[in-house]
XYZ file of C-alpha atoms in Angstrom:
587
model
C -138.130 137.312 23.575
C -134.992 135.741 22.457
C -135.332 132.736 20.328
C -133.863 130.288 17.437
C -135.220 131.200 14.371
C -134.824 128.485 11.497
C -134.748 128.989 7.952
C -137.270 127.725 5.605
C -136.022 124.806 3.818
C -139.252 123.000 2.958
C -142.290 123.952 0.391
C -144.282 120.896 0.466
C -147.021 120.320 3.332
C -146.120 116.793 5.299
C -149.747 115.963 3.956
C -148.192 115.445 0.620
C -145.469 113.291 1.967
C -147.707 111.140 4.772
C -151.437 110.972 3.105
C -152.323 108.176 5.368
C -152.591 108.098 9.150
C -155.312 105.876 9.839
C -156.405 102.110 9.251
C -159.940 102.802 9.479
C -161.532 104.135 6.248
C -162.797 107.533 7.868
C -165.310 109.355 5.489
C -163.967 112.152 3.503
C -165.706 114.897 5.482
C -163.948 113.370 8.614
C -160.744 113.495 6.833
C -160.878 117.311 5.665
C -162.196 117.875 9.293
C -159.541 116.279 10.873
C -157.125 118.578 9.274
C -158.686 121.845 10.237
C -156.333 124.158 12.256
C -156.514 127.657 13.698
C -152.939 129.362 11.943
C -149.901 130.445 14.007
C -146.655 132.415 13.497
C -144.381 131.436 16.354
C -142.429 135.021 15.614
C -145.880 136.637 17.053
C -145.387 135.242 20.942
C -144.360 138.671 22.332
C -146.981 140.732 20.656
C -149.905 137.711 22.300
C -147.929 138.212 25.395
C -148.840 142.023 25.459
C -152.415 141.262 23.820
C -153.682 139.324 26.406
C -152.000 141.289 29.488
C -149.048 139.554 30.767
C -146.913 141.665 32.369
C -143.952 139.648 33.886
C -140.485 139.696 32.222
C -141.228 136.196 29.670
C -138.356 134.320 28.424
C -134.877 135.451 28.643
C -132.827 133.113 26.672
C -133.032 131.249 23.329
C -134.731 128.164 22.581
C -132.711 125.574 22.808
C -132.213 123.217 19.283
C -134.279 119.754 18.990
C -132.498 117.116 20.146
C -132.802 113.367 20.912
C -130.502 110.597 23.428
C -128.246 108.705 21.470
C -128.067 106.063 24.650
C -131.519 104.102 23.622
C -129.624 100.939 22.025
C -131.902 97.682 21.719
C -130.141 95.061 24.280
C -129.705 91.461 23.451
C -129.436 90.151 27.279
C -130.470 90.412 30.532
C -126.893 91.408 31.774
C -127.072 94.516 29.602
C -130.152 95.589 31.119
C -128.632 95.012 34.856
C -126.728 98.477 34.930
C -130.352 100.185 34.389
C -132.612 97.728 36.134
C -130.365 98.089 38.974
C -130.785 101.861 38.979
C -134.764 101.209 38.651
C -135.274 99.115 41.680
C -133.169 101.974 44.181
C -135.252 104.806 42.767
C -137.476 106.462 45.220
C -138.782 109.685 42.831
C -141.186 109.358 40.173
C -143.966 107.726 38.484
C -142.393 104.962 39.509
C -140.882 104.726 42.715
C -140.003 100.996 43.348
C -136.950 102.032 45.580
C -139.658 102.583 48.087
C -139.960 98.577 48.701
C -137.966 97.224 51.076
C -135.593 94.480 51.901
C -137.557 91.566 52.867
C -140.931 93.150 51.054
C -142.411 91.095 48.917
C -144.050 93.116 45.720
C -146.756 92.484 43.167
C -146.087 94.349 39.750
C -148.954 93.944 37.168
C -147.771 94.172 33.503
C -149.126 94.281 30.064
C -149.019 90.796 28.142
C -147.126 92.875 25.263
C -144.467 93.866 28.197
C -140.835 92.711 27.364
C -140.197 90.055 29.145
C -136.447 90.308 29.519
C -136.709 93.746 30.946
C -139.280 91.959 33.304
C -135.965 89.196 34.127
C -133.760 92.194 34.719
C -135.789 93.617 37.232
C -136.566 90.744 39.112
C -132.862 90.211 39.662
C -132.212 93.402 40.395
C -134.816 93.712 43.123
C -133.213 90.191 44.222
C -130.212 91.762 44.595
C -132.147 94.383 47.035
C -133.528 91.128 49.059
C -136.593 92.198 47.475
C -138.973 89.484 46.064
C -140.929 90.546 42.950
C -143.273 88.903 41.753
C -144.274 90.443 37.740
C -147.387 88.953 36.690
C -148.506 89.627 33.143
C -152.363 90.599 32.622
C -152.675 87.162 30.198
C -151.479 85.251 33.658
C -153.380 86.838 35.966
C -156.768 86.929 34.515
C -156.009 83.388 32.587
C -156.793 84.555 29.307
C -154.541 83.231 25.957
C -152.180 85.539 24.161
C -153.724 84.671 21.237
C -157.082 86.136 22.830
C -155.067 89.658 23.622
C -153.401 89.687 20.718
C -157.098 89.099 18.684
C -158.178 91.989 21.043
C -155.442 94.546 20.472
C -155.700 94.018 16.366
C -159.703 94.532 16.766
C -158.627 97.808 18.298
C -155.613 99.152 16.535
C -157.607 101.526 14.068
C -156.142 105.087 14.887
C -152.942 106.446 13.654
C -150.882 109.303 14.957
C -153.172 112.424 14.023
C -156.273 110.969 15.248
C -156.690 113.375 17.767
C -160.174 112.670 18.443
C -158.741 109.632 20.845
C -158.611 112.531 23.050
C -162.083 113.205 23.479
C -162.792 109.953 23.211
C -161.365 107.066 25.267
C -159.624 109.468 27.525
C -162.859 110.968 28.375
C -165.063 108.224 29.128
C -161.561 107.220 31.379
C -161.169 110.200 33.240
C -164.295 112.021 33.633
C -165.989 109.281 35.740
C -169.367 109.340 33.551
C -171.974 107.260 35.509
C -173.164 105.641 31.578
C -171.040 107.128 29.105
C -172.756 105.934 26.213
C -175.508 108.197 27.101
C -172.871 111.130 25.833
C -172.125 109.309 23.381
C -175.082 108.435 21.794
C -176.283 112.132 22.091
C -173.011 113.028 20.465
C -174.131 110.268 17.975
C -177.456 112.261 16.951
C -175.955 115.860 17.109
C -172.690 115.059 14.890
C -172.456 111.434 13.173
C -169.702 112.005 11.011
C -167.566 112.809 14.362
C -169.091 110.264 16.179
C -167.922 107.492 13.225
C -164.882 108.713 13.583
C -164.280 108.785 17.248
C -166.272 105.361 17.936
C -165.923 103.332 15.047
C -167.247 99.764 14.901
C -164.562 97.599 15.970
C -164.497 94.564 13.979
C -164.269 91.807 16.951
C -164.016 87.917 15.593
C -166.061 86.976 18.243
C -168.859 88.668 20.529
C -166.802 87.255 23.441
C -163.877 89.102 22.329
C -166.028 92.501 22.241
C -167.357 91.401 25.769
C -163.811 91.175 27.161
C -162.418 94.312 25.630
C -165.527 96.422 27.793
C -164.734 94.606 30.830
C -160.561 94.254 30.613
C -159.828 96.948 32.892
C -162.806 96.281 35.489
C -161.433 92.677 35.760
C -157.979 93.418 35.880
C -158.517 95.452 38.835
C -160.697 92.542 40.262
C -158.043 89.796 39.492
C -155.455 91.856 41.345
C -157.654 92.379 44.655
C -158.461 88.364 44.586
C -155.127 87.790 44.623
C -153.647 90.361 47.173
C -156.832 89.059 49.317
C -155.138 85.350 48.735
C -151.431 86.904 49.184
C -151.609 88.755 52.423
C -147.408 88.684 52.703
C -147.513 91.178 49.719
C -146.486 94.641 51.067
C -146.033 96.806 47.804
C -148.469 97.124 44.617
C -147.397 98.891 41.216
C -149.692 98.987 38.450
C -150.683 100.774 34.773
C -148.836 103.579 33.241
C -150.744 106.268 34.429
C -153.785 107.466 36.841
C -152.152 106.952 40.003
C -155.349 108.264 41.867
C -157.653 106.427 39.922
C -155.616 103.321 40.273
C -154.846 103.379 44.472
C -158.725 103.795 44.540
C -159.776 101.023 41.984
C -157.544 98.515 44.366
C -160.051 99.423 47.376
C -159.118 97.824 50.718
C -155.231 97.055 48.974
C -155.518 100.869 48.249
C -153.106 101.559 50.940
C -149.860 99.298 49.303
C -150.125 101.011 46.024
C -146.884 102.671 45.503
C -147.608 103.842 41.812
C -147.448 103.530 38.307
C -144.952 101.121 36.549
C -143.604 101.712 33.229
C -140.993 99.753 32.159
C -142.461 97.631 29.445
C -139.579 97.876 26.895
C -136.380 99.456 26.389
C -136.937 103.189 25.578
C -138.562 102.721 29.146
C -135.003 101.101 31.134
C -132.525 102.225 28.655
C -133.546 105.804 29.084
C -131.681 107.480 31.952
C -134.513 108.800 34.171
C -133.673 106.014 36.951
C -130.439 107.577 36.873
C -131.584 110.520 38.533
C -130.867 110.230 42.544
C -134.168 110.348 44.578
C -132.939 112.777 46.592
C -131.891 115.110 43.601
C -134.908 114.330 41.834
C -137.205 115.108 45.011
C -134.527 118.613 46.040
C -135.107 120.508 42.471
C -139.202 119.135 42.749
C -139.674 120.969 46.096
C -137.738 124.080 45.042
C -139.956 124.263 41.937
C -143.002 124.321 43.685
C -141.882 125.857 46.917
C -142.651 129.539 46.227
C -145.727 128.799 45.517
C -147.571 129.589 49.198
C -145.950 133.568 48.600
C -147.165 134.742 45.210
C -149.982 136.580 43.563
C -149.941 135.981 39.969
C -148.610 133.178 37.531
C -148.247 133.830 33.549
C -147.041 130.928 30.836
C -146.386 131.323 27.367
C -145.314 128.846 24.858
C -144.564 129.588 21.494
C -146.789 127.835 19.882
C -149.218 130.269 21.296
C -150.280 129.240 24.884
C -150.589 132.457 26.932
C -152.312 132.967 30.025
C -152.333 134.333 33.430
C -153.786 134.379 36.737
C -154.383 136.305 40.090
C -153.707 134.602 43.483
C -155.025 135.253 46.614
C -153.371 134.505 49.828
C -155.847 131.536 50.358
C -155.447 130.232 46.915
C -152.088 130.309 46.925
C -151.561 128.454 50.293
C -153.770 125.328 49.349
C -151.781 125.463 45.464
C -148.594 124.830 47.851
C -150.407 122.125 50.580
C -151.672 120.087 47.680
C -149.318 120.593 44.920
C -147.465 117.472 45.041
C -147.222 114.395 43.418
C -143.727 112.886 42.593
C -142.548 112.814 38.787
C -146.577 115.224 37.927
C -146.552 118.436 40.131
C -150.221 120.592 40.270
C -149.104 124.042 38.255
C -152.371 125.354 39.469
C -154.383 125.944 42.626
C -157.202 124.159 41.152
C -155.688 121.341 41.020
C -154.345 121.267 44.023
C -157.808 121.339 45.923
C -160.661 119.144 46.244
C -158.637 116.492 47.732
C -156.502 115.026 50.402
C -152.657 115.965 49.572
C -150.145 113.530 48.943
C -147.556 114.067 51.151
C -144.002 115.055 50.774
C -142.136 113.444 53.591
C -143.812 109.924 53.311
C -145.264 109.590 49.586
C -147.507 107.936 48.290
C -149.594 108.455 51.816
C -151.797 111.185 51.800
C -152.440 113.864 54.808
C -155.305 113.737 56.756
C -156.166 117.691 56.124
C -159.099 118.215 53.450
C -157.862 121.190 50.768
C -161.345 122.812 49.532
C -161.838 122.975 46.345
C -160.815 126.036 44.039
C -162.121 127.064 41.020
C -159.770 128.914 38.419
C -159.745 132.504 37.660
C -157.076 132.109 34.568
C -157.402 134.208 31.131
C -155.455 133.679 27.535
C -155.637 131.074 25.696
C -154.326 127.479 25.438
C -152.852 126.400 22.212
C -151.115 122.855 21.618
C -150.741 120.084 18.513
C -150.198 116.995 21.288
C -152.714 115.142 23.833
C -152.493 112.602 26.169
C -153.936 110.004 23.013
C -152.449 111.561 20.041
C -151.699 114.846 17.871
C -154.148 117.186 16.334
C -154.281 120.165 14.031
C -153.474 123.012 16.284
C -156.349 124.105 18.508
C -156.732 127.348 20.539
C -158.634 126.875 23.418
C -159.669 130.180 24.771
C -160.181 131.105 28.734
C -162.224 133.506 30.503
C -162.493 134.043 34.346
C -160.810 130.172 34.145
C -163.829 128.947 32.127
C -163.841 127.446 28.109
C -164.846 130.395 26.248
C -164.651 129.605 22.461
C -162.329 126.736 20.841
C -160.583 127.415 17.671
C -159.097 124.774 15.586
C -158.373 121.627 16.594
C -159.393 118.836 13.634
C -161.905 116.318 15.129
C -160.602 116.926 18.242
C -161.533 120.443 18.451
C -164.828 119.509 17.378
C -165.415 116.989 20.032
C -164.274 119.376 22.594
C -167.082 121.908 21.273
C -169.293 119.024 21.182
C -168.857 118.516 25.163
C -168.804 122.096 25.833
C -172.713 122.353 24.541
C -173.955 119.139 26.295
C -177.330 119.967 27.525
C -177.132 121.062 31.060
C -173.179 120.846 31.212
C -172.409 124.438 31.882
C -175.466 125.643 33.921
C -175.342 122.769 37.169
C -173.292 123.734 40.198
C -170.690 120.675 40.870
C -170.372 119.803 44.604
C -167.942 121.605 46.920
C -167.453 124.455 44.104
C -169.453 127.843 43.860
C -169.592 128.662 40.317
C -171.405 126.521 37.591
C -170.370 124.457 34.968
C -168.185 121.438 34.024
C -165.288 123.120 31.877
C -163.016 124.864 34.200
C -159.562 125.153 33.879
C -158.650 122.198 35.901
C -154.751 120.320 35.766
C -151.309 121.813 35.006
C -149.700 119.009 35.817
C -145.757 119.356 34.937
C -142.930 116.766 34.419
C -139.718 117.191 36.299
C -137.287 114.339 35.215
C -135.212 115.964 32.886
C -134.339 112.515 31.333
C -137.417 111.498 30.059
C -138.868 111.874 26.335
C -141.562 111.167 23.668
C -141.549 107.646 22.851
C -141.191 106.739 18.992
C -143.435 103.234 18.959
C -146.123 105.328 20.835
C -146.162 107.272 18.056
C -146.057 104.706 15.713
C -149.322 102.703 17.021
C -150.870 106.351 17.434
C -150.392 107.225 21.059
C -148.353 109.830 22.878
C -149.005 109.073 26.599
C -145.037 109.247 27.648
C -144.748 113.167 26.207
C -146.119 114.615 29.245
C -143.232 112.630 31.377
C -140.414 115.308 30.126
C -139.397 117.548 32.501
C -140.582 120.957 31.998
C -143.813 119.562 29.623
C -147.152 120.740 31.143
C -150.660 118.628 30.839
C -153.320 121.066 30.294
C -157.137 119.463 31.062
C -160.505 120.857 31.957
C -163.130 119.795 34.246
C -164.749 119.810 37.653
C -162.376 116.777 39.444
C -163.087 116.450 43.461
C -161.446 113.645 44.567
C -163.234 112.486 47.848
C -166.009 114.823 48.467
C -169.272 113.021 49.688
C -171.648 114.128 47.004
C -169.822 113.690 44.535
C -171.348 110.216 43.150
C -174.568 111.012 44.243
C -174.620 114.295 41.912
C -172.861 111.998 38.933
C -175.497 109.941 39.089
C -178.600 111.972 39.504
C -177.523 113.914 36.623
C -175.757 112.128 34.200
C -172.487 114.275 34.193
C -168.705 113.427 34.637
C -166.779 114.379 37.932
C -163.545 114.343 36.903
C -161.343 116.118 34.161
C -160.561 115.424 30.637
C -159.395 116.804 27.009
C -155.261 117.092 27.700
C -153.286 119.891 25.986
C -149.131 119.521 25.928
C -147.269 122.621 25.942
C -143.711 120.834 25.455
C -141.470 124.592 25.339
C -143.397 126.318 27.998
C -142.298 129.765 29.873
C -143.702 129.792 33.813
C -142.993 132.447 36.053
C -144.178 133.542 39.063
C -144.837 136.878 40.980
C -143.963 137.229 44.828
C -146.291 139.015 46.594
C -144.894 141.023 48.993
C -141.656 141.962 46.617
C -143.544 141.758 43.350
C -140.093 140.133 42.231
C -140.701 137.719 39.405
C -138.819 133.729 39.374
C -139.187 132.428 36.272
C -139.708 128.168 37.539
C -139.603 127.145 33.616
C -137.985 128.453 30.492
C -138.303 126.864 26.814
C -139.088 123.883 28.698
C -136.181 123.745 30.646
C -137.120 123.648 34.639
C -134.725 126.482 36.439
C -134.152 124.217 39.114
C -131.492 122.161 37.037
C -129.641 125.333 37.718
C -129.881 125.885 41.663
C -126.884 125.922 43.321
C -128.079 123.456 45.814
C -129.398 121.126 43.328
C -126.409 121.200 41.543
C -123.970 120.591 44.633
C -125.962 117.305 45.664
C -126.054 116.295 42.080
C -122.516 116.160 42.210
C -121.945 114.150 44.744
C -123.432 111.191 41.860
C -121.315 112.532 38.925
C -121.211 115.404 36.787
C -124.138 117.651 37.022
C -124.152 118.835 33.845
C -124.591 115.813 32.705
C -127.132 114.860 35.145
C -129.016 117.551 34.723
C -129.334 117.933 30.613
C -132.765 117.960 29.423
C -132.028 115.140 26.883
C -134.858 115.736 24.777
C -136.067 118.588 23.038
C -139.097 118.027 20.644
C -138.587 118.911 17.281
C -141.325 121.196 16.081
C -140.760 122.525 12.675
C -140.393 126.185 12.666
C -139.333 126.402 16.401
C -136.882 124.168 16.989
C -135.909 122.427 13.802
C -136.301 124.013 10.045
C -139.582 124.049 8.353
C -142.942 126.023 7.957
C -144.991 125.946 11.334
C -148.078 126.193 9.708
C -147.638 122.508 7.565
C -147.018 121.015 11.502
C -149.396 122.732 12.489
C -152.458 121.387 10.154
C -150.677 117.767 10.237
C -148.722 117.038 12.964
C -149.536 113.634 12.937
C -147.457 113.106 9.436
C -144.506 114.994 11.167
C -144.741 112.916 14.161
C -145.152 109.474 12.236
C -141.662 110.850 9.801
C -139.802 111.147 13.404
C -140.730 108.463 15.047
C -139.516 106.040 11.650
C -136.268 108.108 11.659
C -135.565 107.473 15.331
C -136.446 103.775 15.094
C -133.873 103.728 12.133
C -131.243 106.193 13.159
C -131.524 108.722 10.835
C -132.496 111.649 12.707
C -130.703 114.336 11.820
C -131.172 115.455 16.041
C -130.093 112.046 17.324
C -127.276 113.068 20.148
C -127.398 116.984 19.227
């Protein structure tokens, strides 16, 4: 495998530099556990490749230098925003696809109270210009609550710092995994491991019991203020809402279900001022179908990353024509068959509905292992999670994380019960690949900088790794939840931010290699390219404008002092973004 091989120009681990990543005084066992990594040597990708059995023809190129936009300037006014809101409001593709309103539709966008308010102004008008009325509520408004109250709430809860990776397997668990009581897990976790549990669930400090009260409830009566007041609203046509969970969302909104167009994430100016609206809908939707369109024809799939993901997996004809039925979802395509099953497909002609056709469920057959230092919540010391038949087999590494995902992996009865509508038992399949395909988005420095990392797995060319049993509308699927105490949905996100994909075709047994480094191939097809054109210069267009910087790979420095503390490396970035001292800004 060709690749960019950097120099060694630094001795001193990023511990030494950035001791500190959390405001909450974790124990010192916690802290030595957090760091607690399974070692890598990026040079040794081609010799895992042939260890665990891939036999396709891996990356042909070299990786490609870290970089980072140089277009991300703070504005001052609301006509500096207008070239970019404009651009937002006519975009169809995406997480957020408010081109799909209308002229003469009137739409309901939900925002955080935090949310910028003069990027809110600058869509408004733009949508005005559309003859679109939108009306942007801000959660304080809508559920009638004081700033001061939110504000109360959001310093009671700001006690992680990038490196916490135990978020993870934390509040992204109890989100996504649709426990019936999830303090049941939790306080078995609490008796098998309390130094993790301390660390993962530590006491908030609310002023008030009130305060505590509303911070359990928030999202329940978010959800709950927003149905009252489509129910009182009936002209409104067009629903976007939260940053993520498009599924989960549609189905929290109930009867209103069927308006939800998606997520909505411009809150502040990395969100507008990035270029990702930019990208034509038609573009963005062409090189999104060619990526996933040879899916229905082959037998085999194999990824490698080098920070040592490798894996692979057999297809059968079956499996491989429900992967292509159900594999999309604009802006988040299913990498898998599993994930493409067990659910009603969005389709592709008239997103967001969804085609009346049930795809059965499939369970994954993959093998290799799964290695990453980035979540949906955080970073974490590098964890290998290893995969047999498509099952967790042993986890390696990891910090707290890892240890909470071994924790959930030995939950009494977790492995042995057969989930509905699947044949094998056990919770801890191989579940999502779920892959970005704007190639203008990027990892946001203030997520980083309040401990999050949610917008990393936006890049085109990043791919979500997560485990679990997830079926989205089968009929027993509460009743099982409930009767025994176990999550139905999926949970514990890996990023693999350079991956190599490729694909066998099974009647030729030709390989197409759909991502390289990171870099979707479908920037490159000739088609793609000609309609991207017709907008401006496709080179242009079609730049990934981010490549993470991960010492070792892509920018100088020792792998191995990332890889026991990314968080420090992360926290370093993000300050040198913020100030403009990034050595990578506008490589």
């Amino acid at each position: 495998m060709k690749r960019l091989i950097w120099l060694v120009v630094s001795f001193i681990p990023l511990t030494v530099i950035y001791p500190a990543l959390s405001q909450h005084n974790f124990s010192e066992e916690a802290v030595a556990r957090n760091h607690v990594y399974a070692p890598w040597d990026p040079m040794q990708i081609d010799a895992l490749r042939k260890q665990i059995g891939l036999v396709g023809p891996g990356p042909q190129n070299d990786i490609t230098q870290a970089t980072f936009p140089d277009y991300l300037k703070q504005p001052n006014t609301v006509e500096e925003l207008m070239p970019q809101a404009q651009a937002a409001v006519i975009q169809k593709g995406g997480r957020s696809p408010l081109g799909l309103a209308e002229p003469n539709d009137i739409v309901l966008i939900v925002v955080p109270y935090d949310s910028d308010k003069l990027i809110q102004e600058a869509i408004i008008r733009a949508f005005a210009q559309r003859r679109v009325e939108a009306r942007i509520i801000f959660e304080n408004d809508l559920l009638n609550i004081p700033v001061e109250t939110l504000d109360a709430m959001k310093l009671a809860k700001q006690i992680f710092k990038a490196g916490d990776g135990q978020q993870e397997s934390g509040e992204w668990f109890e989100m996504l995994g649709n426990w019936p009581d999830f303090n049941i897990f939790k306080q078995w976790v609490r008796q098998e491991d309390p130094v993790y549990y301390d660390a993962t669930w530590p006491e908030l400090q609310f002023p008030a019991p009130s305060l505590e009260e509303l911070n359990r409830n928030f999202d329940a009566m978010a959800f709950a203020a927003i149905i009252k007041y489509l129910d009182e609203h009936p002209e409104v046509n067009r629903v976007y809402y939260k940053q993520a969970s498009r599924t989960l969302a549609k189905n929290a909104l109930k009867h209103h279900g069927n308006i939800y167009m998606g997520n909505y994430t411009y809150l502040n100016h990395y969100d507008l001022m990035g270029q990702s609206p930019n990208v034509p809908a038609d573009v963005w939707r062409m090189l999104e179908g060619k990526l996933i369109d040879p899916l229905r024809f082959i037998d085999r799939y194999e990824v490698s990353d080098p920070e040592g993901t490798v894996m692979y997996s057999d297809i059968t004809p079956r499996e491989a024509q429900i992967w292509a039925d159900g594999a999309y979802q604009q802006g988040h395509l299913y990498m898998i068959p599993s994930q493409s099953g067990g659910r009603y497909p969005y389709s592709r002609i008239n997103y967001p509905s969804t085609g009346d056709t049930w795809l059965e469920a499939i369970q994954s057959r993959t093998n290799g292992v799964i290695a990453s230092t980035n979540s949906h919540a955080s970073n974490h010391a590098r964890i290998e999670v290893h995969l047999k038949d498509g099952y967790i087999d042993r986890i390696e590494g990891g910090g707290l994380y890892g240890d909470g995902m071994r924790l959930a992996l030995a939950y009494p009865n977790i492995n042995e019960l057969i989930w509905p509508d699947n044949p094998r038992p056990g919770f801890w399949w191989l579940y999502e690949a779920g892959t970005g395909t704007n190639p203008k988005y990027f990892k946001h420095p203030r997520e980083i900088l309040i401990g999050q990392n949610l917008s990393e797995r936006n890049a085109g060319g990043v791919i979500h790794w997560s485990f679990g049993t997830s079926v989205s509308g089968f009929r027993d699927t509460e009743n099982f939840r409930e009767m025994n105490q176990m999550p139905t949905g999926h949970a514990m996100h890996h990023h693999t931010l350079l991956p190599t994909y490729q694909v066998r075709l099974r009647d030729t047994g030709n390989w197409i290699t759909l991502i390289e480094h990171g870099i979707i191939q479908t920037y490159n097809d000739p088609e793609v390219r000609a309609l991207a054109s017709r907008y401006g210069d496709p080179n242009q267009l079609l730049r990934r404008d981010w490549i993470p910087e991960l010492p070792g790979i892509t920018a100088p420095g020792r792998y191995n002092y990332y890889a026991a503390d990314p968080g420090s490396h992360w926290t370093r970035w993000a300050h040198e973004i913020e100030n403009g001292t990034n050595q990578f800004i506008g490589n």
